[in-house]
Short mmCIF file of C-alpha atoms in Angstrom, two decimals:
data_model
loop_
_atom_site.label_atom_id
_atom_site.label_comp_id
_atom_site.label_asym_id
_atom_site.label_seq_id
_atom_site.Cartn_x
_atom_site.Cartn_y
_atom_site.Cartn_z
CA UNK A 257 -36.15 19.14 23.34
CA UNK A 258 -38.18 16.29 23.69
CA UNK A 259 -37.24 13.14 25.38
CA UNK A 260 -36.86 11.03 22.24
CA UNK A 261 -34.81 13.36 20.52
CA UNK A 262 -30.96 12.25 21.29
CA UNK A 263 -28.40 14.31 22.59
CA UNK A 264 -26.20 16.16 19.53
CA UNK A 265 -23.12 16.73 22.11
CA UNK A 266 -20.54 16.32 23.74
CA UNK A 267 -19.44 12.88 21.22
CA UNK A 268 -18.63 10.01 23.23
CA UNK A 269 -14.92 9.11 23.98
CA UNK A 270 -15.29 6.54 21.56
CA UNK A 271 -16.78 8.49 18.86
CA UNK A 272 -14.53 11.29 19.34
CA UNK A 273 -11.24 8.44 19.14
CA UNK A 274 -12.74 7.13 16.03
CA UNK A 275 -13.53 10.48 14.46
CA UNK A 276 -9.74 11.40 14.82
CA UNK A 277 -8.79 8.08 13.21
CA UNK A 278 -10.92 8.68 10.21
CA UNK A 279 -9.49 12.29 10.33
CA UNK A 280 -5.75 11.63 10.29
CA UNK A 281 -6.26 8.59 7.16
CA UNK A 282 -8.45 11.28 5.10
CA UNK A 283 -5.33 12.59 3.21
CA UNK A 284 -4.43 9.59 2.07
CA UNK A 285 -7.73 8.29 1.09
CA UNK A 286 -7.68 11.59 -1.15
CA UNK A 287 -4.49 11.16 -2.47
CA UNK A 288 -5.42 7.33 -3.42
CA UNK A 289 -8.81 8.73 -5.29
CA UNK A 290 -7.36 11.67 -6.80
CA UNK A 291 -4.28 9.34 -8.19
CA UNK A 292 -6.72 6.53 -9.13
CA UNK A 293 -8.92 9.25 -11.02
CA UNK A 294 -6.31 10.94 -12.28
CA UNK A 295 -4.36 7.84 -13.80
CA UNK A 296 -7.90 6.97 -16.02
CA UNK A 297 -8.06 10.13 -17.33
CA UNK A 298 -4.11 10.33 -17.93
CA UNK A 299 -4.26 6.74 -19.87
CA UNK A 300 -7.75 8.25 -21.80
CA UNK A 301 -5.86 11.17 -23.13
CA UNK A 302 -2.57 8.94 -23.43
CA UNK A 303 -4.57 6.28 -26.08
CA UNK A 304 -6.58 9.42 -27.49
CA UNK A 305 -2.48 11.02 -28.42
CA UNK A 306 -1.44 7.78 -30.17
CA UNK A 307 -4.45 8.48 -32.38
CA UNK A 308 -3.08 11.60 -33.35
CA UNK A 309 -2.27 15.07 -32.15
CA UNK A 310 -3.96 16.34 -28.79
CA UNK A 311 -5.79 19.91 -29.24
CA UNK A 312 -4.30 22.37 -26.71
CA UNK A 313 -7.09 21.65 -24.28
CA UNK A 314 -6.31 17.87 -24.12
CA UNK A 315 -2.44 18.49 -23.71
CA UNK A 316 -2.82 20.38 -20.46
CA UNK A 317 -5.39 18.54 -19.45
CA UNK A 318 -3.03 15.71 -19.71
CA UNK A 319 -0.53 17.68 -18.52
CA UNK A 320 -2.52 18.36 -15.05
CA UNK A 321 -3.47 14.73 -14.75
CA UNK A 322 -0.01 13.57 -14.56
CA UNK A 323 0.43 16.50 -11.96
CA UNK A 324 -2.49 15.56 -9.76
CA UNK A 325 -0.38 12.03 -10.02
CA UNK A 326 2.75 13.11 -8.79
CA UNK A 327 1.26 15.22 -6.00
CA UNK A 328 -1.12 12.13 -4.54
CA UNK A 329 1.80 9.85 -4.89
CA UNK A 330 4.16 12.63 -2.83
CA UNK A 331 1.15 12.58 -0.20
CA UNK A 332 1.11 8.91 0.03
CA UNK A 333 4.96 8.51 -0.24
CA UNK A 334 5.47 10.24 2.57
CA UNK A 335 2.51 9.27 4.31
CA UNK A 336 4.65 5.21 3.96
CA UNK A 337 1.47 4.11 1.69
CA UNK A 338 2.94 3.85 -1.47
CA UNK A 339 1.27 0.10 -1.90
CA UNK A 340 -2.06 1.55 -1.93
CA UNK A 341 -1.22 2.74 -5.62
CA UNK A 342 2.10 0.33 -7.01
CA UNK A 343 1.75 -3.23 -6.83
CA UNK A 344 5.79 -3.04 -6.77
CA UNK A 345 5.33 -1.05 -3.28
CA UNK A 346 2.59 -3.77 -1.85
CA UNK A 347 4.81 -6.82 -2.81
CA UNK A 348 7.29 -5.08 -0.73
CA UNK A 349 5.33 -4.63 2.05
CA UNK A 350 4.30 -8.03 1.83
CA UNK A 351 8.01 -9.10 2.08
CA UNK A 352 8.17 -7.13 4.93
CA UNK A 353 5.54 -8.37 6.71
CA UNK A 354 6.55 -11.54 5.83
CA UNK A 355 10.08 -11.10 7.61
CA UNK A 356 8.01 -10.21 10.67
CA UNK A 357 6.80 -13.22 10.95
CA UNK A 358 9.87 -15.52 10.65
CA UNK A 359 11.61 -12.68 13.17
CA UNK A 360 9.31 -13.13 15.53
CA UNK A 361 8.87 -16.61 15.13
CA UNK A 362 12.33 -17.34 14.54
CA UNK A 363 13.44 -15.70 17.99
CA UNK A 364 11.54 -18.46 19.94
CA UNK A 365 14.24 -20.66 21.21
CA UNK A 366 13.72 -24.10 18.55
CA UNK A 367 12.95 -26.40 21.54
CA UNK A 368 9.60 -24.22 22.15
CA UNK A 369 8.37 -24.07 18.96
CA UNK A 370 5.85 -26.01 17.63
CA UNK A 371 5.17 -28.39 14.31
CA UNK A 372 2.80 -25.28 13.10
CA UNK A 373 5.31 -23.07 14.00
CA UNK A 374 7.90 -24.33 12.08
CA UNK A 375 5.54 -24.60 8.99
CA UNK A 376 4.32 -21.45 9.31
CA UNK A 377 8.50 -20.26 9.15
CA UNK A 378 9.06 -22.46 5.91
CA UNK A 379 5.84 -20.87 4.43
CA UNK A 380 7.03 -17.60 5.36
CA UNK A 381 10.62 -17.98 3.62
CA UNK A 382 9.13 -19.74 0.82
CA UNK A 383 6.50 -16.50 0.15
CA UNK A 384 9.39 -14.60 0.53
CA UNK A 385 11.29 -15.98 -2.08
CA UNK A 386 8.78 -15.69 -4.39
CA UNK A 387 8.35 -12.23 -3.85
CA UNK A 388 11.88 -11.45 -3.76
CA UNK A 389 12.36 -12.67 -7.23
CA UNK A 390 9.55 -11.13 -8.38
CA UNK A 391 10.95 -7.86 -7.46
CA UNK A 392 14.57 -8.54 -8.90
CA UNK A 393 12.65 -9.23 -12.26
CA UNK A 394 11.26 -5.65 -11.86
CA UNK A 395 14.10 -4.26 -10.64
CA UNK A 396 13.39 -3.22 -7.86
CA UNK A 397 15.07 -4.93 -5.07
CA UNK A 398 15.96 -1.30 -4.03
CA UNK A 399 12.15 -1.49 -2.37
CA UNK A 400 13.81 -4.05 0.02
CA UNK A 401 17.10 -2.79 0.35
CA UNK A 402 18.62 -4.93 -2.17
CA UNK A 403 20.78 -3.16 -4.80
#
């Protein structure tokens, strides 16, 4: 070994941290690239059936694209990363986020908080809204525990 030619191991601490990071979010980095690949190809075969019959070929291959679907969105359901893939699921975690805010805000006794602080509340409730009629137009209040 020469003395220009860096050291292969042991990783630094850091490197070895941030290595596990990247190793625990891989799954659901596949799952959101499979799905997203899968879904083209599902919607390619979809338009290409409207034409007219699929050939045997093109019905399981349609057939396996909506299973490679339902499999990445199991992964990320479970992984709580359904947003990634349904803009339903990332308006709810919006919401969420939002009610963070105002909660933690909100919890300040009123006499401590600031002008900003109060606008940054009223902004908060007022996003909320928004979103939370959004999702009763879709239906899906159940994503925020609405009925």
């Amino acid at each position: 070994m020469t003395s220009t030619t860096a050291p292969t191991a042991p990783l630094p601490a850091a490197a070895s941290s941030a290595l596990s990071r990247l190793h625990a979010a891989f799954p659901v980095v596949q799952a959101v690239a499979v799905y997203e690949t899968a879904a083209v190809h599902a919607v390619q075969l979809a338009a290409l059936a409207e034409a007219g019959p699929l050939s045997d070929l093109d019905a399981d291959s349609l057939a396996h694209a909506e299973d490679l679907m339902a499999g990445a969105r199991a992964t990320l359901a479970s992984a709580g990363r359904l947003d990634l893939i349904d803009p339903l699921h990332a308006k709810a975690a919006e919401y969420y986020a939002l009610a963070a805010v105002v909660d933690r805000l909100s919890s300040r006794e009123s006499h401590y908080m600031t002008s900003s602080d109060w606008q940054e509340v009223y902004a908060a409730q007022e996003e909320q809204t928004r979103l939370h009629f959004e999702l009763k137009r879709a239906g899906r209040l159940d994503l925020i525990g609405g009925a």
